[in-house]
Coordinates of C-alpha atoms in Angstrom, one line a residue:
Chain A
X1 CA 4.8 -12.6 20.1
X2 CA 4.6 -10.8 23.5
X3 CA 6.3 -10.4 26.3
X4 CA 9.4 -8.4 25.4
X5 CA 8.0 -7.7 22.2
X6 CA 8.9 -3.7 22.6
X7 CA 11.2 -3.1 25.3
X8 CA 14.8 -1.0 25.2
X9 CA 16.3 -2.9 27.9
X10 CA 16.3 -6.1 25.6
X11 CA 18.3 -5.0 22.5
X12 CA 18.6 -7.0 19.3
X13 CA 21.0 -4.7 17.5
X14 CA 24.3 -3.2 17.8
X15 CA 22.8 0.5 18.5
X16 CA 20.0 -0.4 20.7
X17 CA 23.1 -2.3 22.8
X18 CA 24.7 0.8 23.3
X19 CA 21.8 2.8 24.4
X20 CA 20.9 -0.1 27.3
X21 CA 24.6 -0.4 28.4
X22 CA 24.6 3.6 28.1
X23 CA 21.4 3.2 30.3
X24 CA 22.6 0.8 33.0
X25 CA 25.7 3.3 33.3
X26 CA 23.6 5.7 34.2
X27 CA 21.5 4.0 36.4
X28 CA 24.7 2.8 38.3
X29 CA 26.4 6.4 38.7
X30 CA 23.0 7.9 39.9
X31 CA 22.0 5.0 42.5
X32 CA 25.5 5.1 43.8
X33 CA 25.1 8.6 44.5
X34 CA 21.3 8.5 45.8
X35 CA 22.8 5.8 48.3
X36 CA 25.6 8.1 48.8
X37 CA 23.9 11.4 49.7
X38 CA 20.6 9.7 51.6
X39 CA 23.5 7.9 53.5
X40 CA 25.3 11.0 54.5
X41 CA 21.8 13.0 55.3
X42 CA 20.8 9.9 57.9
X43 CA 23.9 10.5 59.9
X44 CA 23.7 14.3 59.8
X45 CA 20.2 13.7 61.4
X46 CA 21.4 11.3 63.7
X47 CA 24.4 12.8 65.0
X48 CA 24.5 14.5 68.1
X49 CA 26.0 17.8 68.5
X50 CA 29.3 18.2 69.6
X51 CA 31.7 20.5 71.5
X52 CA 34.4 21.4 69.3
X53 CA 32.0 21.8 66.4
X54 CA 32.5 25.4 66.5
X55 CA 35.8 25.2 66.5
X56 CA 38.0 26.8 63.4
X57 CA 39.5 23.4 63.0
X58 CA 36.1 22.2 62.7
X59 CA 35.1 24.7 60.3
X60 CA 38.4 24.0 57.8
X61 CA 37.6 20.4 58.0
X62 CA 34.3 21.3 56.4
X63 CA 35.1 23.6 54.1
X64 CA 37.3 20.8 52.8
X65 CA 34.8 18.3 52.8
X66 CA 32.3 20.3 51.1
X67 CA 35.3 21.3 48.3
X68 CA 35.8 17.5 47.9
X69 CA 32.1 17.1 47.2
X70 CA 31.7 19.8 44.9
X71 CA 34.4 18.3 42.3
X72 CA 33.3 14.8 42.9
X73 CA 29.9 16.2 41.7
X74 CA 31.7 17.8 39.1
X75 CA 33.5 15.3 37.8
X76 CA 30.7 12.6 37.9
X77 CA 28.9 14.9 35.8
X78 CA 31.4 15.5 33.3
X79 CA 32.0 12.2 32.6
X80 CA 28.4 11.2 32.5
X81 CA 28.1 13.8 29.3
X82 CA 31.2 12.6 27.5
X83 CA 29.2 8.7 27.7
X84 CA 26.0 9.9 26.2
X85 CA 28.5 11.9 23.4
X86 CA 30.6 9.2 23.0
X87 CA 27.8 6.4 22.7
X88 CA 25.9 9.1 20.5
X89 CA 28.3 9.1 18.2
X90 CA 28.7 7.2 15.0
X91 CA 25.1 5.2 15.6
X92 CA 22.9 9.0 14.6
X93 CA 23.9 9.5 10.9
X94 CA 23.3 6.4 8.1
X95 CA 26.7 6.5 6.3
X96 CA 25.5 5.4 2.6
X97 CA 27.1 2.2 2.7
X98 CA 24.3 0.1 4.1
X99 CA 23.0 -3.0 2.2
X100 CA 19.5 -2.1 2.0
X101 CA 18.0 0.9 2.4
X102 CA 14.0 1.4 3.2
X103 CA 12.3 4.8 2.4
X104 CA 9.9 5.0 5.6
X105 CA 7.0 7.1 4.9
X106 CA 4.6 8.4 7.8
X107 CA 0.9 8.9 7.3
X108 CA -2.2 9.8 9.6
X109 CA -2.0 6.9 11.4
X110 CA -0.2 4.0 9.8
X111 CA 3.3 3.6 8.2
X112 CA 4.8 3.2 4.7
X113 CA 7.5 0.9 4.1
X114 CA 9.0 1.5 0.2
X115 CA 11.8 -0.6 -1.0
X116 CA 12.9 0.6 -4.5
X117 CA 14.6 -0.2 -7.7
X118 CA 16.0 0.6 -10.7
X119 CA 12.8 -1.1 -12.3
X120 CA 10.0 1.0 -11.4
X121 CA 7.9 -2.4 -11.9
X122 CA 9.6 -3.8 -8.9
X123 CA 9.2 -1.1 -6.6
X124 CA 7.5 -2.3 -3.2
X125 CA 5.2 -0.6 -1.0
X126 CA 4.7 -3.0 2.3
X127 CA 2.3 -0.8 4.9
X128 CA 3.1 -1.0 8.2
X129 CA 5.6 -4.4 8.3
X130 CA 9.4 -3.2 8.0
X131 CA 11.5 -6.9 6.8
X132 CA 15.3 -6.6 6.8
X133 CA 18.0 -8.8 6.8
X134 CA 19.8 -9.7 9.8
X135 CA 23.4 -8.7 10.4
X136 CA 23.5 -5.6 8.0
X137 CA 22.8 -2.0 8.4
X138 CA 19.7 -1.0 7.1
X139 CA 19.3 2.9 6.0
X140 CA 16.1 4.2 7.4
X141 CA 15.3 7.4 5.0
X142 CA 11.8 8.8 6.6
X143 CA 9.4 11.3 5.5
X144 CA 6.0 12.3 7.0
X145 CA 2.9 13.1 4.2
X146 CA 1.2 15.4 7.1
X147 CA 2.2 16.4 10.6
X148 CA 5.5 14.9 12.5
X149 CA 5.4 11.6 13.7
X150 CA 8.3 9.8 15.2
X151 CA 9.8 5.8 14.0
X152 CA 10.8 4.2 16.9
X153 CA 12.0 0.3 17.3
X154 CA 13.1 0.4 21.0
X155 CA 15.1 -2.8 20.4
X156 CA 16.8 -1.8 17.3
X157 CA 17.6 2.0 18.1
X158 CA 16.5 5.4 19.1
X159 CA 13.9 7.6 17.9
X160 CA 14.1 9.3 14.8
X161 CA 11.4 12.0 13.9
X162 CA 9.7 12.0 10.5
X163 CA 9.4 15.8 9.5
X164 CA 6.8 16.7 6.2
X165 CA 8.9 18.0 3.3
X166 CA 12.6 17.0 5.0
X167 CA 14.3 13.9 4.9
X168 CA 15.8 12.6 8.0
X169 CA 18.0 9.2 7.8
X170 CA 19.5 6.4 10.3
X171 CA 20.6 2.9 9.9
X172 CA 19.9 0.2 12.2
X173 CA 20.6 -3.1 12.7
X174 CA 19.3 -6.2 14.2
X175 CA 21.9 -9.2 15.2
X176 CA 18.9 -12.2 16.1
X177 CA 16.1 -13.0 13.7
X178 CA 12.9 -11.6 15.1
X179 CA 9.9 -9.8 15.7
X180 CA 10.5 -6.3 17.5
X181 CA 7.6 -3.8 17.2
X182 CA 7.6 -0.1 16.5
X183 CA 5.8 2.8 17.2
X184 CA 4.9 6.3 17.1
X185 CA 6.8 8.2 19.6
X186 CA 5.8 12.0 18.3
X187 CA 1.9 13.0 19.2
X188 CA 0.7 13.1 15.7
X189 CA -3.3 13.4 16.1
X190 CA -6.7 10.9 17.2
X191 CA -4.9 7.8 16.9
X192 CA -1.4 8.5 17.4
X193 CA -1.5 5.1 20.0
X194 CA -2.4 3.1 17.2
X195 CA 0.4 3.8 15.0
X196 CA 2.5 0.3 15.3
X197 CA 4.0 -1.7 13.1
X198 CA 6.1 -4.5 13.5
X199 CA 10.0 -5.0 12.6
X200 CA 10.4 -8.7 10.9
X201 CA 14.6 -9.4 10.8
X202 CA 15.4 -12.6 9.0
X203 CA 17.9 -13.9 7.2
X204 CA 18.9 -12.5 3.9
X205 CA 18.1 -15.3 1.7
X206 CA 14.8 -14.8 3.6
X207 CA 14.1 -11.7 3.4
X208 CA 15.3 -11.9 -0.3
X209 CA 12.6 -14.4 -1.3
X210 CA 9.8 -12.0 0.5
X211 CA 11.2 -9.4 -1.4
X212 CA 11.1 -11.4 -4.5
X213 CA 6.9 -12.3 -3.1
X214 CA 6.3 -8.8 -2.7
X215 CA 7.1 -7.5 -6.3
X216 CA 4.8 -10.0 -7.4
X217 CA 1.2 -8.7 -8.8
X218 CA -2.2 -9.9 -7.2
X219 CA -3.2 -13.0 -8.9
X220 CA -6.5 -12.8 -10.7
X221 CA -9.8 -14.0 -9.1
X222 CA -10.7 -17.6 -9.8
X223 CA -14.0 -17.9 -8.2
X224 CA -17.1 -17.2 -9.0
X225 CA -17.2 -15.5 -5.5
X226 CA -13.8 -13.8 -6.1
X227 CA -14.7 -12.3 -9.2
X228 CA -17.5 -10.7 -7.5
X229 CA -15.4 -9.8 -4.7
X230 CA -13.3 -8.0 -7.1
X231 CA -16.0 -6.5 -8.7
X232 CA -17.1 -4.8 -5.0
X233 CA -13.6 -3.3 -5.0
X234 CA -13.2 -2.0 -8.0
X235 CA -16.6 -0.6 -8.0
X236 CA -17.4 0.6 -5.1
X237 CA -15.4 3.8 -2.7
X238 CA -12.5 1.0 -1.9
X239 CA -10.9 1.7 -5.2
X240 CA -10.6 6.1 -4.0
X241 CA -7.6 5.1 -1.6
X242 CA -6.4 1.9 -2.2
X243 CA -4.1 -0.1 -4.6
X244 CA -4.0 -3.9 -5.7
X245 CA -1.7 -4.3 -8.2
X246 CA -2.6 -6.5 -11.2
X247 CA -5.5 -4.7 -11.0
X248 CA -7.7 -1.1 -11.9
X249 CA -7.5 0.3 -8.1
X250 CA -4.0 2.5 -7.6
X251 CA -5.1 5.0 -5.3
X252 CA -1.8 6.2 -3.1
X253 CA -4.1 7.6 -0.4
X254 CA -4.6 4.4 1.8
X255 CA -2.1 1.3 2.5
X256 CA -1.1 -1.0 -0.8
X257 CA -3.5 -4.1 -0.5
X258 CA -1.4 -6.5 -3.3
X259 CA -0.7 -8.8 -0.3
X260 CA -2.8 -7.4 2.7
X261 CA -3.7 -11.2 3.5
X262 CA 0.1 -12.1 4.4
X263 CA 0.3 -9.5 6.4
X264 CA 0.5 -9.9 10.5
X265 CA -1.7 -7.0 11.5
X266 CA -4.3 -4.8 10.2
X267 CA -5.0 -1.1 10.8
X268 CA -1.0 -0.4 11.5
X269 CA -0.8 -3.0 14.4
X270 CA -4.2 -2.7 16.0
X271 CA -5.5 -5.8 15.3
X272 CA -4.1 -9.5 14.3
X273 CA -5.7 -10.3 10.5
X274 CA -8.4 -12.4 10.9
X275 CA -11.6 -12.4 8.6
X276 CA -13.7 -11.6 11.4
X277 CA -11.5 -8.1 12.0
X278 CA -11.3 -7.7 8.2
X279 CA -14.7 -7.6 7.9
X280 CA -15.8 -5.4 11.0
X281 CA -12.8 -2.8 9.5
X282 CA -14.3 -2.6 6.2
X283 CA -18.0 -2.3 7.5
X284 CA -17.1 0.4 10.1
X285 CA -13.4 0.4 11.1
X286 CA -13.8 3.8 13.2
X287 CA -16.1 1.9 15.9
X288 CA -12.4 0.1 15.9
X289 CA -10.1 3.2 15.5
X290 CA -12.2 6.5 16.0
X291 CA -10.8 9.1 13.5
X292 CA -9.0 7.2 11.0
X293 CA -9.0 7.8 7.7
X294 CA -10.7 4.7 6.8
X295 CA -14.6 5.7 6.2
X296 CA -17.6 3.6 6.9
X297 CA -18.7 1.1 4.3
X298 CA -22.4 -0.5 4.6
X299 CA -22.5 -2.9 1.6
X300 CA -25.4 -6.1 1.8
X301 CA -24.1 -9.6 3.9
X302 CA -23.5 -11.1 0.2
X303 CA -21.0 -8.6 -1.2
X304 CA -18.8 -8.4 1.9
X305 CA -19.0 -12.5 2.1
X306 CA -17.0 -11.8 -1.2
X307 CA -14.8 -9.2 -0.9
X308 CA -13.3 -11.3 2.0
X309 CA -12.9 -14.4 0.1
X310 CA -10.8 -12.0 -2.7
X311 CA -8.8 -9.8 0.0
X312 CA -7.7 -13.2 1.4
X313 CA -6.5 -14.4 -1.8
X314 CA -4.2 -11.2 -1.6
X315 CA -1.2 -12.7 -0.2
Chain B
X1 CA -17.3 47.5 47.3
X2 CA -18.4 47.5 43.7
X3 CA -21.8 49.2 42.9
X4 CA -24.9 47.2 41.9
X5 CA -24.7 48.4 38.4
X6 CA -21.4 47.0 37.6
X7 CA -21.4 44.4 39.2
X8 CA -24.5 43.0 36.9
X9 CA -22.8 44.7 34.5
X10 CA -19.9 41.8 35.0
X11 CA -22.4 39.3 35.2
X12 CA -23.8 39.7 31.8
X13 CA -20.5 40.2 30.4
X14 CA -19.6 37.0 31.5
X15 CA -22.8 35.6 30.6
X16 CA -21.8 36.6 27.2
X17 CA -18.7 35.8 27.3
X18 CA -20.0 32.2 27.8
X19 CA -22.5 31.7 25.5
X20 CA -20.1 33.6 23.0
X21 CA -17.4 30.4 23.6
X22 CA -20.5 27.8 23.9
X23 CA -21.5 28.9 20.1
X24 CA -18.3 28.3 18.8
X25 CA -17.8 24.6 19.9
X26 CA -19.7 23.5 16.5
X27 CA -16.0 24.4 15.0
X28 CA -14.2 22.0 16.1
X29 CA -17.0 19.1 17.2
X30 CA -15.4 15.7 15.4
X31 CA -18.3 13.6 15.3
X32 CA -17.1 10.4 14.7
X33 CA -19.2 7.9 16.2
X34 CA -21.7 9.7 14.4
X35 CA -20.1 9.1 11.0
X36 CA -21.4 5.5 10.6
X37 CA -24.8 6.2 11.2
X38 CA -24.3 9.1 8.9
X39 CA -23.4 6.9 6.0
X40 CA -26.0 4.6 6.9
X41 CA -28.2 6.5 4.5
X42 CA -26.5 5.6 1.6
X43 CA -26.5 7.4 -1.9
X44 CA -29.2 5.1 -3.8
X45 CA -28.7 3.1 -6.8
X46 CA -29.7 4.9 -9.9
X47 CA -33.4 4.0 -10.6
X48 CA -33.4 4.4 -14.2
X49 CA -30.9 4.7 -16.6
X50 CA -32.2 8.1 -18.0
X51 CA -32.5 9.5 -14.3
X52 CA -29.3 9.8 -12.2
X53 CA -29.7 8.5 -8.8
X54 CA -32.5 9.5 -6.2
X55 CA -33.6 13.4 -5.2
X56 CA -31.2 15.3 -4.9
X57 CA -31.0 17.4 -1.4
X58 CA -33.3 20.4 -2.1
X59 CA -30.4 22.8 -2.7
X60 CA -30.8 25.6 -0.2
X61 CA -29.8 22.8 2.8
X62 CA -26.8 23.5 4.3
X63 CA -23.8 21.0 4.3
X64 CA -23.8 20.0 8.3
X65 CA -20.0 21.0 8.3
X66 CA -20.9 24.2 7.0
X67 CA -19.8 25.3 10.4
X68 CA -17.1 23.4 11.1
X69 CA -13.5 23.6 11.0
X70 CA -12.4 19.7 10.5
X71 CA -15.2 19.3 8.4
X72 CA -13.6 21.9 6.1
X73 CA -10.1 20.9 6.8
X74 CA -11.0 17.4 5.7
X75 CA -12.7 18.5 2.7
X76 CA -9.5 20.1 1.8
X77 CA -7.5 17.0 2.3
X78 CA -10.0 14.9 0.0
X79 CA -10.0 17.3 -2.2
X80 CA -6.3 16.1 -3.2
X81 CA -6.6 12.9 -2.0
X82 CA -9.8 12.5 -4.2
X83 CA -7.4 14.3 -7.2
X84 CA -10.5 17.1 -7.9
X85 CA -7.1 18.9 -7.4
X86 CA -6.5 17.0 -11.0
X87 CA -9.1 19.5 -12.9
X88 CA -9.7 22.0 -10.7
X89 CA -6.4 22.7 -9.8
X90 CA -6.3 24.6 -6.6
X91 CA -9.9 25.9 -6.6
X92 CA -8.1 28.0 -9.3
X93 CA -9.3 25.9 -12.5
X94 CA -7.5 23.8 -15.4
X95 CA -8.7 21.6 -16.9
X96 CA -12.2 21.7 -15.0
X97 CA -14.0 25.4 -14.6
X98 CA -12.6 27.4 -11.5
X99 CA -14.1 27.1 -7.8
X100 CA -12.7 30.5 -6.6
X101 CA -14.3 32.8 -8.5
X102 CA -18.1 33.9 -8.5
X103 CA -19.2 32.5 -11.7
X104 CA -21.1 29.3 -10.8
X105 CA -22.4 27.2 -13.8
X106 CA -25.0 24.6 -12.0
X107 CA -25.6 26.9 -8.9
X108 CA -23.7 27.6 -5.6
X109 CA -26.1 26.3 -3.3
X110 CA -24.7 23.6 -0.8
X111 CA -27.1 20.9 -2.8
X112 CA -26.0 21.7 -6.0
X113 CA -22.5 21.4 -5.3
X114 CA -23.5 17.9 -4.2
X115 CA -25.2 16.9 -6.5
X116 CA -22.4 18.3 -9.1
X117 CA -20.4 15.8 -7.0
X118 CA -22.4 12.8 -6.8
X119 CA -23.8 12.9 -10.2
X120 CA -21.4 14.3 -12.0
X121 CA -22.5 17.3 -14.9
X122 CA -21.7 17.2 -18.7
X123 CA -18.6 17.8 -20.3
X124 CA -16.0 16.0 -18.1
X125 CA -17.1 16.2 -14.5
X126 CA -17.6 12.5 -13.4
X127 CA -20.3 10.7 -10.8
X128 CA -18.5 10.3 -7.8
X129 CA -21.8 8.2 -6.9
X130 CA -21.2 5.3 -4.1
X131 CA -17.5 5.9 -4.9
X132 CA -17.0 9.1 -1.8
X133 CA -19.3 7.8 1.6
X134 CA -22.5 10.8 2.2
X135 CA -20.3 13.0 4.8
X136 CA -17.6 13.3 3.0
X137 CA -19.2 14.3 -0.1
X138 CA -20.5 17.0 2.3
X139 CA -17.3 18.0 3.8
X140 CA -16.0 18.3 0.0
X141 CA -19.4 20.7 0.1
X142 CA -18.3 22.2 2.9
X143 CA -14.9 23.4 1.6
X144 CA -15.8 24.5 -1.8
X145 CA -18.2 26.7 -0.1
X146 CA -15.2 27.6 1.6
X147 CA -13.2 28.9 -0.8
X148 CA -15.7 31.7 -2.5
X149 CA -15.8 32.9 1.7
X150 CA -19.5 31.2 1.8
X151 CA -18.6 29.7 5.3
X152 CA -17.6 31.2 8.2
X153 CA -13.8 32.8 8.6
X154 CA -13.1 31.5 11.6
X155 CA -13.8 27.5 10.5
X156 CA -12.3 28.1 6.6
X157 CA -8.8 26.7 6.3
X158 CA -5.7 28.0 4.8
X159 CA -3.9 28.1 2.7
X160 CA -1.5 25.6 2.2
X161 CA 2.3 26.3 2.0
X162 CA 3.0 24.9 -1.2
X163 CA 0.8 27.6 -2.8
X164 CA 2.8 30.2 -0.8
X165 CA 5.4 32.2 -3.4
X166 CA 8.0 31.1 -1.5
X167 CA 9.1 27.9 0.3
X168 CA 8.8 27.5 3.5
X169 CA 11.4 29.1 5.9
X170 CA 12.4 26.0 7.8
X171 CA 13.8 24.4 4.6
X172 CA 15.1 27.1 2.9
X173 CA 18.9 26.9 3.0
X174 CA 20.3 29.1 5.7
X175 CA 21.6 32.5 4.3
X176 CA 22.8 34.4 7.5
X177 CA 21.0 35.9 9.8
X178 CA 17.9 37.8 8.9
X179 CA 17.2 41.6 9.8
X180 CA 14.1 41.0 12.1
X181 CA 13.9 44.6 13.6
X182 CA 14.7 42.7 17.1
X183 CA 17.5 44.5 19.3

């Protein structure tokens, strides 16, 4: 999963491949002209003086040669901004027409991934893991809930800020099936760093059937230990932020927890999910994250033994 | 060459100056390493079921964000988060009694605001007990306090936009350019 997990030079999508070849172009035109100018300084230094440099013929000749560099300059420059305006255009604006679309909603620090229907039952909240198919445009309508944040999958596109009370839209697209990861580009507080989340492009009939998984309720406990597990959550300051639905908690304030188990990461990316992390989050997840949202939660060895065994039946 | 006077003169007005900018550092101190050890003491269990809960804090004790501006600011965000916003409105009132005004049912000390929160009080308030962690019950504290101007100025927060009688210039549509006196 690492390695060029998050890098613009290796693009997966059909915007992301402009942007690099955009980027290689430039790179090209301004080595060639380092090259060029640190080439023509060395042989000013080394050149000895000659006679006739005072010459008028002299003196035309450079005024010519310094003419000749001027609209070389010129023209390199001009046609440097009509690349970034050409490859600019078309890839900014999400036309309407894209197959899915995903409302992307940014929070202090973690990210909200909505997919909606007609049926409000089937409406999907997935914190923090973005799935779409692969080989379609995906519009990417964003909000922020509090201060500006920025989306940013440098293998799928550009940035794209996330303003509070305006929409701003994109598509994007990824070609290969894959993992890319995302981030935060817009200093947005404590733990802007820790504002990841990953980009999971399948197949449609895949990412149909995890659609399909994710409109599905939590199932009910069936343990002993579960049920008390449940119990803890429902009863205790879990149930303030978050929601399991299926159940009593539907809080809007923290991430959706119906299938927090099937989920990659916890804490928008910080950490892999793991029972070990799970449990050191829930007992005091700012010695993890220092000013998130998340607030300490002492509870005895016994209850937190069973909240664990429910949250991982919430897959 | 400046004279002795003034130059001591400049001393102690720097000395001031100092301990004037040291003093205000409690407003925006974020203490949160501090917050676990915080909520280590735990609101108890109820002992009884006539008697809610342990003591409450005697009631003249101060919130410790009393003086502090993200204290306040985060009391303001729980208090929507939270929904108190669902009954008391604004601070204005609705449903639940007002918070703005100077008429205070149970008391306006920092404890009894707390334990108004933790307890809960007849009539429709509910216990909030071992549902909001310690400090944050105190930073609600904090920015009740806040609204009838029983904290500082300079560490109360604002108010928000959306209670503004108009929107918000950035998204209102654009209607030509404004008069601003500007040459």
């Amino acid at each position: 999963m690492m390695g060029r997990l998050q890098s613009a030079l290796d693009p997966a999508g059909p915007q992301a491949g402009d942007i690099a070849a955009l980027t290689w172009w430039f790179f090209g035109v301004c080595a060639f002209v380092y090259v060029a100018v640190i080439a023509a300084l060395v042989w000013a230094i080394f050149r000895r003086r000659a006679p006739s440099d005072d010459s008028p013929e002299t003196s035309a000749r450079l005024a010519q040669v310094i003419g000749a560099a001027v609209v070389l300059s010129t023209v390199i420059l001009i046609v440097l901004t009509v690349s970034t305006v050409a490859t600019g255009r078309g890839m900014t604006s999400a036309s309407g027409s894209e197959a899915v679309v995903v409302n992307v909603i940014g929070h202090q620090w973690w990210w909200d991934f909505h997919y909606t229907s007609a049926n409000p039952s089937e409406h999907v909240s997935a914190p923090n893991e973005l799935h779409i198919p692969v080989g379609v445009p995906v519009a990417i309508r964003a909000v922020s809930r509090d201060v500006i944040h920025s989306f940013w999958v440098p293998q799928l596109h550009g940035k794209r800020d996330l303003i509070p009370g305006f929409e701003t839209s994109m598509w994007i697209q990824a070609d290969r099936a894959g993992i890319y990861r995302g981030q935060c580009a817009e200093f947005c507080g404590h733990q802007h760093a820790h504002m990841a989340f990953l980009v999971i492009a399948e197949p449609m009939n895949a990412f149909q059937s995890w659609l399909a998984q994710q409109r599905r309720s939590a199932p009910p406990p069936t343990t002993a230990e579960q049920q008390r597990g449940h119990d803890v959550f429902i009863g205790g300051p879990c149930v303030m932020c978050h929601t399991i639905r299926g159940t009593a908690a539907g809080s809007r304030i923290g991430p959706d927890l119906t299938h927090v188990a099937g989920r990659r990461t916890i804490a928008s990316g910080t950490l892999p999910t793991t029972r070990e992390h799970l449990a050191r989050w829930i007992v005091d997840a700012q010695s993890i994250k220092p000013g998130n949202r998340m607030p300490p939660n002492p509870m005895s060895d016994a209850d937190l033994q069973a909240l664990l065994a429910y949250i991982e039946t919430l897959r | 060459v400046v004279a002795p006077q003034a130059a001591r003169a400049r001393i102690l007005v720097a000395l001031a100056t100092a301990a004037w900018v040291a003093a205000a550092c409690q407003r925006e101190s974020r203490p949160f390493p501090e917050l676990s050890q915080a909520s280590g003491r735990a609101q108890s269990q109820p002992e009884s079921a006539l008697v809610a809960g342990g003591p409450p804090p005697p009631p003249d004790v101060p919130s410790p964000f009393q003086k502090s501006g993200w204290g306040q600011s985060e009391g303001k965000r729980l208090f929507t988060a939270y929904n108190c916003s669902g009954c008391h409105a604004n601070g204005g009132g609705g449903i639940g009694p007002p918070l703005m005004d100077d008429e205070w049912i149970y008391g306006f000390m920092p404890g009894n605001i707390y334990t108004s929160i933790v307890d809960g009080r007849a009539n429709g308030m509910p216990s909030f007990r071992n549902k909001i962690p310690e400090y944050q019950v105190w930073q609600l504290v904090a920015y009740v306090q806040s609204m009838t101007g029983q904290t500082p100025i300079d560490t109360s927060p604002g108010r928000s936009d959306h209670l503004k009688p108009h929107t918000a210039e950035i998204i209102q549509p654009y209607q030509g350019r404004r008069q601003t006196g500007h040459k």
